[in-house]
């Protein structure tokens, strides 16, 4: 029995060893693969890879200059690959391989492609920064600043400058012009002496000399105790003044001149109004000590900042570049912005009272001035707002200053024209170019403002600048020289708070505080030339 079992085991084992299972059949696929160039740029190549056999997913490898750069599996009849980070104007060789079980099978025909040469942005822009009687300041800029660039500037078709630039822009002062004359400018982007693009034509007219010849009249509103703080001049038949106007029968806080008479107004209530800013007949702002008030052509609306959760008092002055870009300044560095819908408190970084605010035409630069005058503290500041930040541009620790040390003394008024911020200080008239950063100061003696406090400033052009004193003296620059006008500094008790110059008309507002005099009341001095 044991012998038989052993033999059966041997037979079984022998059968198992001599009859193995057959191997799996070898997969048969069409491995033809195709490679086609779709697009090229200066730094990319777009390729399309496709196969004949799309019954299953398929893999491929892509080589560039004999080095594998892509290896992917695909579930479609074709796929598109973008090869990036290439060098401009360079030749590359590509081949696609059918990939199966990790092994390269068939390959496409090789394709050779050359990336595009670099295409440079040759756009060029020419803008006017400012004009003078005999010169114009222009700015030339380009879109492509990756390389140095050259330009040609023409005036009335004649080349006046040819230069190369490192950076995004350059500023040119074209001098030797004729006053009150029109000119046409154009800038051309050049490369190796060839003009590739040009700016739009820029038309400008140089300034004319203005006139010192103002004829002044004095007017009074209200009785003793009345006073005015601000004025807005639209034209000779449309002037607004604000403050406090008391009569024998009523109390008012504003008045409007229509060319024939003053209409007294009570806006919201009898609280003093400190500033007025006019956009249109249906868009006027006035301010109380803490609150802005707006006229929309139908009624006046007072905005209670406290109820809005805004802890700021910004009612001393107001200015705006547009109805949706309005600024208010006031007590202890308070600054408020209105965007057409909402009010926002802005951080000034100072605790000095701010009395004046002005800005560039496009609203990209805003300036505010202010000072302290209590408890022996006479510090003064000029602030600048640009690209979302308020910063101190000028600081003076005391009433008097020393310009040689960069200390300009008390800074009492500010106005902006073109590319320049003008600031009245005890040391003189400061002119700050906010594009170039250049600072120039006209000393008090040169501007005829050295003998008393000049607290208001209005710039109609660089050749028409007027500085006003508290007692009524006016220093005017006509483009050639400064002239001091004292013809209205003749009446005791007159004190002027603010003033404006517009359209050949100057208006000063303030108070006559000569108690018991018929002249006592809110004071208006109008100068016509």
XYZ file of C-alpha atoms in Angstrom:
529
model
C 0.000 0.000 0.000
C 2.781 2.471 0.808
C 4.511 1.782 -2.548
C 1.350 2.492 -4.547
C 0.739 5.832 -2.752
C 4.267 6.976 -3.423
C 3.938 6.223 -7.117
C 0.679 8.116 -7.366
C 2.261 11.173 -5.749
C 5.158 11.131 -8.183
C 2.807 10.873 -11.128
C 0.710 13.857 -9.880
C 3.721 16.030 -9.292
C 5.171 15.169 -12.647
C 1.948 16.100 -14.403
C 1.787 19.469 -12.576
C 5.348 20.412 -13.476
C 5.211 19.406 -17.106
C 1.906 21.246 -17.896
C 2.178 24.983 -16.741
C -0.544 27.644 -17.512
C -0.068 29.519 -20.835
C 1.302 33.170 -20.599
C -0.998 36.200 -20.931
C -1.370 37.363 -24.513
C 0.805 40.354 -25.457
C -1.311 43.580 -25.721
C -1.520 44.764 -29.278
C -2.023 48.605 -29.680
C -1.584 51.101 -32.443
C 1.175 53.260 -30.931
C 1.425 55.829 -33.661
C 1.686 59.328 -32.163
C 1.615 62.788 -33.746
C 3.027 66.133 -32.711
C 1.922 69.514 -34.070
C 2.874 73.132 -33.219
C -0.185 75.231 -32.338
C 1.317 78.586 -31.358
C 4.480 80.359 -30.269
C 5.241 83.477 -28.285
C 8.488 85.024 -27.159
C 8.753 82.637 -24.190
C 6.233 79.789 -24.833
C 5.450 77.044 -27.332
C 2.006 75.437 -27.541
C 1.936 71.853 -28.897
C -0.856 69.376 -29.674
C -0.237 65.639 -29.219
C -2.630 63.014 -30.650
C -2.732 59.204 -31.245
C -4.537 56.772 -33.534
C -5.676 54.353 -30.807
C -8.092 56.082 -28.448
C -9.869 52.928 -27.195
C -8.030 53.222 -23.897
C -6.139 55.842 -21.966
C -2.678 56.430 -23.267
C 0.522 57.953 -22.047
C 3.144 60.052 -23.701
C 6.470 61.675 -23.033
C 7.586 64.908 -24.645
C 11.225 65.774 -25.173
C 12.759 69.145 -25.842
C 16.263 69.070 -27.294
C 16.535 65.327 -26.304
C 15.485 65.918 -22.690
C 12.110 64.728 -21.392
C 10.111 67.753 -20.184
C 6.574 66.257 -19.896
C 5.232 62.780 -19.078
C 1.460 62.396 -18.771
C -1.468 59.988 -19.131
C -4.399 61.068 -21.309
C -8.076 60.006 -21.493
C -8.925 61.695 -24.797
C -7.970 61.592 -28.433
C -5.479 64.443 -28.022
C -4.033 66.926 -25.548
C -2.445 70.361 -25.644
C 0.777 71.232 -23.846
C 2.215 74.724 -23.228
C 5.961 74.720 -22.691
C 6.901 77.896 -20.797
C 9.971 79.724 -19.588
C 11.719 79.624 -22.963
C 14.225 82.086 -24.354
C 13.109 84.607 -26.951
C 14.122 84.106 -30.578
C 15.579 80.627 -29.883
C 15.255 77.342 -31.820
C 13.934 74.220 -30.028
C 13.433 70.610 -31.203
C 10.468 68.590 -29.878
C 9.560 64.867 -30.159
C 6.562 63.023 -28.666
C 6.755 59.365 -27.573
C 3.921 56.876 -27.058
C 4.353 55.590 -23.514
C 3.064 52.132 -22.505
C 3.816 50.328 -19.250
C 6.486 52.915 -18.546
C 8.316 52.134 -21.754
C 8.758 54.414 -24.765
C 7.133 52.814 -27.803
C 6.642 54.789 -30.942
C 7.691 58.406 -31.594
C 6.342 61.296 -33.624
C 8.225 63.107 -36.259
C 10.477 65.721 -34.710
C 9.332 69.331 -35.018
C 11.561 72.365 -34.910
C 10.201 75.675 -33.675
C 11.696 79.102 -32.999
C 10.243 81.311 -30.295
C 9.176 84.805 -31.297
C 11.578 87.714 -31.006
C 10.861 90.062 -28.089
C 8.064 92.532 -28.854
C 8.545 95.719 -26.885
C 5.738 97.969 -25.731
C 6.606 101.247 -27.423
C 3.627 103.255 -26.168
C 4.630 106.699 -24.950
C 2.681 109.348 -23.050
C 3.114 113.099 -22.808
C 1.363 115.141 -20.105
C 1.509 118.757 -18.991
C 2.683 119.362 -15.436
C 2.530 123.165 -15.422
C 2.914 126.277 -17.534
C 4.657 129.541 -16.849
C 4.861 132.787 -18.775
C 7.983 131.687 -20.666
C 8.233 127.950 -19.996
C 6.298 124.694 -19.808
C 6.972 121.641 -17.636
C 6.186 118.341 -19.369
C 6.358 114.697 -18.294
C 7.192 111.867 -20.714
C 6.519 108.252 -19.669
C 6.453 104.794 -21.299
C 4.741 101.491 -20.601
C 7.818 99.260 -20.980
C 10.469 100.122 -18.397
C 12.395 96.824 -18.626
C 15.088 98.524 -20.670
C 16.461 101.979 -21.221
C 14.486 103.953 -23.771
C 14.886 106.989 -25.946
C 12.546 109.714 -27.115
C 12.334 112.808 -29.244
C 10.237 115.820 -28.224
C 8.888 118.202 -30.836
C 7.362 121.648 -30.438
C 5.237 122.842 -33.345
C 6.798 120.094 -35.490
C 10.402 121.011 -34.691
C 12.666 118.800 -32.582
C 13.555 120.534 -29.302
C 14.984 117.573 -27.363
C 16.394 114.105 -28.014
C 17.353 112.024 -24.974
C 17.731 108.590 -23.433
C 16.054 107.629 -20.162
C 16.626 105.082 -17.404
C 13.353 104.612 -15.509
C 9.654 104.945 -16.125
C 9.458 108.666 -16.884
C 11.283 111.961 -17.121
C 10.339 115.601 -16.634
C 11.381 118.351 -19.042
C 11.223 122.112 -18.646
C 11.006 123.756 -22.080
C 12.166 127.346 -21.679
C 12.447 130.419 -23.850
C 8.757 130.489 -24.763
C 6.659 133.580 -25.429
C 4.010 134.571 -22.888
C 0.344 134.012 -23.728
C 1.239 131.868 -26.768
C -0.117 128.475 -27.852
C 2.212 125.548 -28.628
C 1.796 121.951 -29.821
C 4.025 119.191 -28.401
C 4.497 115.529 -29.285
C 6.818 112.817 -27.942
C 8.200 109.933 -30.066
C 9.510 106.581 -28.784
C 12.809 105.979 -30.577
C 15.169 103.018 -30.931
C 18.472 103.243 -32.774
C 17.385 106.503 -34.318
C 14.043 105.160 -35.577
C 10.676 106.406 -34.347
C 8.492 103.440 -33.308
C 5.506 105.158 -31.703
C 4.253 108.591 -30.717
C 2.151 110.245 -28.022
C -1.013 112.210 -28.608
C -0.505 115.863 -29.470
C -0.407 118.078 -26.372
C -1.723 121.625 -26.765
C -0.845 124.303 -24.221
C -0.823 128.059 -23.829
C 1.753 129.897 -21.758
C 0.541 132.222 -19.045
C -0.033 135.913 -19.524
C 0.896 138.568 -17.018
C -2.010 139.287 -14.680
C -2.874 142.680 -13.178
C -2.367 144.218 -9.738
C -5.116 146.751 -10.414
C -7.972 145.829 -8.052
C -10.711 148.252 -7.087
C -12.066 147.454 -3.608
C -15.432 148.014 -1.948
C -16.435 147.224 1.651
C -19.790 145.783 2.688
C -21.290 144.838 6.042
C -23.846 142.180 6.932
C -25.621 142.027 10.279
C -24.796 143.858 13.485
C -22.140 143.698 16.162
C -21.263 140.074 16.945
C -21.656 138.951 13.336
C -18.670 137.391 11.589
C -17.818 135.458 8.416
C -15.372 132.566 8.122
C -15.290 131.518 4.476
C -16.278 132.460 0.932
C -16.839 130.587 -2.354
C -16.682 132.565 -5.622
C -18.483 131.031 -8.593
C -18.608 134.194 -10.680
C -19.355 137.894 -10.175
C -23.071 137.131 -9.797
C -22.781 134.016 -7.623
C -20.893 134.301 -4.322
C -21.480 132.385 -1.091
C -20.315 133.438 2.387
C -20.779 131.585 5.688
C -20.349 132.337 9.395
C -22.765 133.997 11.807
C -24.956 136.975 10.861
C -27.048 138.610 13.555
C -29.734 141.191 12.783
C -32.209 143.003 14.954
C -34.878 140.431 14.162
C -33.180 137.121 13.238
C -29.933 135.196 13.235
C -28.442 133.687 10.065
C -25.330 131.700 9.176
C -24.931 132.213 5.410
C -25.552 134.695 2.616
C -25.708 134.516 -1.186
C -24.824 137.265 -3.659
C -26.793 137.168 -6.933
C -25.176 140.185 -8.565
C -27.605 142.672 -7.080
C -28.036 142.007 -3.372
C -27.140 139.692 -0.502
C -29.792 137.161 0.525
C -29.401 136.106 4.162
C -29.891 132.369 4.820
C -30.404 130.145 7.823
C -29.035 126.673 7.063
C -30.447 123.923 9.341
C -30.322 126.238 12.404
C -28.380 129.267 13.626
C -25.109 127.467 14.491
C -21.981 129.078 13.032
C -20.804 127.725 9.671
C -17.040 127.594 9.141
C -16.532 126.612 5.484
C -18.299 126.481 2.137
C -17.353 124.529 -0.990
C -19.278 124.796 -4.250
C -19.493 122.178 -7.024
C -22.800 123.179 -8.638
C -26.072 124.905 -7.793
C -27.373 121.549 -6.548
C -24.138 120.385 -4.913
C -22.841 122.655 -2.141
C -21.112 121.722 1.122
C -20.956 123.811 4.292
C -19.580 122.768 7.662
C -20.431 123.365 11.272
C -17.768 122.948 13.926
C -18.182 119.164 13.863
C -20.649 118.266 11.128
C -20.780 118.507 7.321
C -23.987 119.801 5.741
C -24.971 119.283 2.071
C -27.322 121.048 -0.342
C -28.723 118.852 -3.159
C -30.809 121.530 -4.888
C -33.896 120.703 -2.838
C -32.874 120.767 0.802
C -30.021 120.820 3.285
C -28.889 117.573 4.962
C -26.799 117.538 8.131
C -24.667 114.437 8.696
C -24.344 113.497 12.346
C -20.953 111.820 12.517
C -21.435 110.721 16.110
C -24.479 108.672 15.152
C -22.337 107.078 12.408
C -19.816 106.021 15.041
C -17.197 108.487 13.767
C -15.287 110.211 16.550
C -13.937 113.163 14.559
C -14.445 116.919 14.488
C -13.600 118.150 10.987
C -15.544 121.345 10.327
C -12.920 124.077 9.916
C -12.407 123.742 6.153
C -13.478 121.613 3.191
C -12.233 120.848 -0.319
C -12.945 118.287 -3.012
C -11.656 117.224 -6.417
C -15.116 115.874 -7.331
C -18.483 115.203 -5.642
C -17.275 111.711 -4.708
C -13.905 112.836 -3.352
C -14.474 115.342 -0.562
C -12.196 116.195 2.394
C -12.982 117.955 5.682
C -10.412 119.045 8.305
C -10.708 120.397 11.804
C -10.083 120.057 15.525
C -7.017 118.180 16.847
C -5.925 116.788 13.495
C -9.410 115.652 12.535
C -9.775 114.613 8.880
C -12.904 113.211 7.242
C -13.345 111.835 3.699
C -16.572 111.442 1.718
C -16.613 109.130 -1.326
C -20.063 110.088 -2.629
C -21.811 107.533 -0.409
C -19.960 107.091 2.859
C -17.892 109.098 5.351
C -14.572 107.745 6.628
C -12.410 109.058 9.445
C -8.788 109.375 8.351
C -5.751 109.209 10.616
C -3.667 112.379 10.315
C -1.003 111.387 12.809
C -1.128 114.823 14.495
C -3.174 116.539 17.201
C -2.717 120.045 15.810
C -5.878 121.868 14.717
C -6.145 121.904 10.915
C -7.589 125.085 9.371
C -7.012 124.784 5.614
C -7.179 121.982 3.039
C -6.593 121.890 -0.734
C -5.467 119.405 -3.372
C -4.436 118.634 -6.927
C -7.017 118.718 -9.693
C -7.158 114.914 -9.959
C -7.257 114.428 -6.195
C -4.072 112.331 -6.068
C -2.355 114.790 -3.708
C -4.105 116.509 -0.774
C -2.546 119.066 1.601
C -3.679 120.460 4.946
C -2.186 123.118 7.236
C -2.787 123.970 10.849
C -1.305 125.287 14.052
C -1.688 125.596 17.800
C -1.901 128.916 19.606
C -2.578 127.983 23.240
C -0.609 127.610 26.479
C 2.680 128.539 24.884
C 2.394 125.788 22.274
C 2.721 127.294 18.795
C 3.629 124.245 16.732
C 2.482 124.167 13.103
C 2.239 121.502 10.376
C 1.640 120.973 6.704
C 0.352 117.483 5.921
C 0.361 115.666 2.585
C -1.929 112.780 1.569
C -0.850 110.508 -1.290
C -1.519 106.840 -2.104
C -3.568 106.279 1.037
C -1.194 107.802 3.597
C -1.170 111.131 5.446
C 2.313 112.275 6.414
C 3.872 115.434 7.824
C 5.478 117.395 5.013
C 6.617 120.415 7.060
C 6.782 120.908 10.824
C 7.509 124.055 12.842
C 7.865 123.909 16.624
C 7.142 127.601 17.181
C 5.445 130.673 15.753
C 8.678 132.065 14.323
C 10.958 129.924 12.212
C 14.348 129.704 10.537
C 14.094 128.679 6.901
C 17.832 127.894 6.753
C 17.105 125.026 9.150
C 13.966 123.919 7.294
C 11.773 125.553 9.944
C 9.174 127.779 8.264
C 7.333 129.042 11.353
C 3.563 129.125 11.610
C 1.923 127.784 8.447
C -1.495 129.366 8.080
C -2.810 128.702 4.559
C -2.434 126.315 1.619
C -3.524 126.182 -2.011
C -2.616 123.945 -4.956
C -2.187 124.763 -8.624
C -0.853 122.372 -11.279
C 2.069 120.429 -9.840
C 2.764 122.779 -6.939
C 1.529 123.173 -3.376
C 1.748 126.761 -2.054
C 1.975 127.340 1.703
C 1.952 130.694 3.505
C 4.249 130.722 6.523
C 5.928 133.273 8.781
C 9.170 132.754 6.850
C 7.564 133.322 3.449
C 5.753 131.576 0.645
C 6.747 127.905 0.332
C 6.375 126.240 -3.069
C 6.545 122.443 -3.060
C 6.516 120.525 -6.371
C 4.906 117.225 -5.416
C 6.121 115.422 -8.556
C 9.790 116.358 -8.349
C 9.984 116.941 -4.589
C 11.653 120.321 -5.114
C 11.099 122.989 -2.450
C 11.457 126.713 -3.073
C 10.771 129.502 -0.623
C 10.099 133.136 -1.406
C 11.122 134.995 1.710
C 8.610 137.224 3.456
C 10.430 140.414 2.498
C 10.372 139.482 -1.184
C 6.630 138.751 -1.107
C 5.795 141.816 1.014
C 4.336 139.684 3.801
C 6.931 140.232 6.523
C 5.286 142.882 8.659
C 2.106 141.143 9.879
C 0.068 137.945 9.839
C -1.010 136.781 6.399
C -3.565 134.042 6.940
C -5.175 133.353 3.550
C -3.884 132.362 0.122
C -5.432 131.919 -3.306
C -3.633 130.810 -6.475
C -5.444 131.322 -9.762
C -2.253 130.577 -11.710
C 1.506 130.833 -11.026
C 1.227 134.326 -12.515
C -1.758 135.288 -10.384
C -1.092 134.631 -6.692
C -2.726 136.571 -3.853
C -1.864 136.484 -0.138
C -4.209 138.173 2.347
C -3.495 139.559 5.819
C -5.715 139.707 8.871
C -5.947 143.517 8.690
C -6.760 143.680 4.981
C -3.380 144.130 3.274
C -3.059 142.134 0.065
C 0.187 141.014 -1.604
C -0.253 140.065 -5.255
C 2.105 138.431 -7.774
C 1.328 139.132 -11.445
C 3.996 136.937 -13.020
C 6.678 139.627 -12.908
C 6.692 141.145 -9.418
C 4.930 141.367 -6.083
C 2.801 144.383 -5.176
C 1.433 145.226 -1.723
C -2.082 146.729 -1.754
C -3.027 148.555 1.467
C -6.048 150.524 0.240
C -8.575 148.654 2.407
C -6.409 148.641 5.551
C -8.055 151.889 6.584
C -10.752 151.076 9.103
C -10.270 150.306 12.778
C -11.609 146.997 13.979
C -11.464 145.150 10.669
C -10.186 141.572 10.939
C -10.218 139.222 7.951
C -10.471 135.469 8.434
C -10.376 134.060 4.901
C -10.300 135.084 1.240
C -10.512 133.749 -2.319
C -9.423 134.876 -5.778
C -11.320 133.734 -8.868
C -12.208 135.113 -12.282
C -10.648 138.553 -11.753
C -12.466 138.963 -8.455
C -11.061 138.749 -4.929
C -13.263 138.509 -1.846
C -12.129 138.769 1.790
C -14.460 137.948 4.662
C -14.195 138.574 8.394
C -15.514 140.861 11.099
C -15.500 144.442 12.315
C -15.534 144.270 16.098
C -15.582 148.033 16.827
C -18.309 147.955 19.503
C -20.859 150.742 19.123
C -19.730 151.604 15.604
C -22.089 151.422 12.649
C -19.334 149.489 10.890
C -19.500 146.610 13.375
C -20.715 143.347 11.883
C -19.769 140.682 9.348
C -17.293 142.171 6.887
C -16.940 141.607 3.125
C -14.259 143.253 0.977
C -14.659 142.734 -2.772
C -11.907 143.583 -5.243
C -12.616 143.794 -8.987
C -10.007 144.274 -11.739
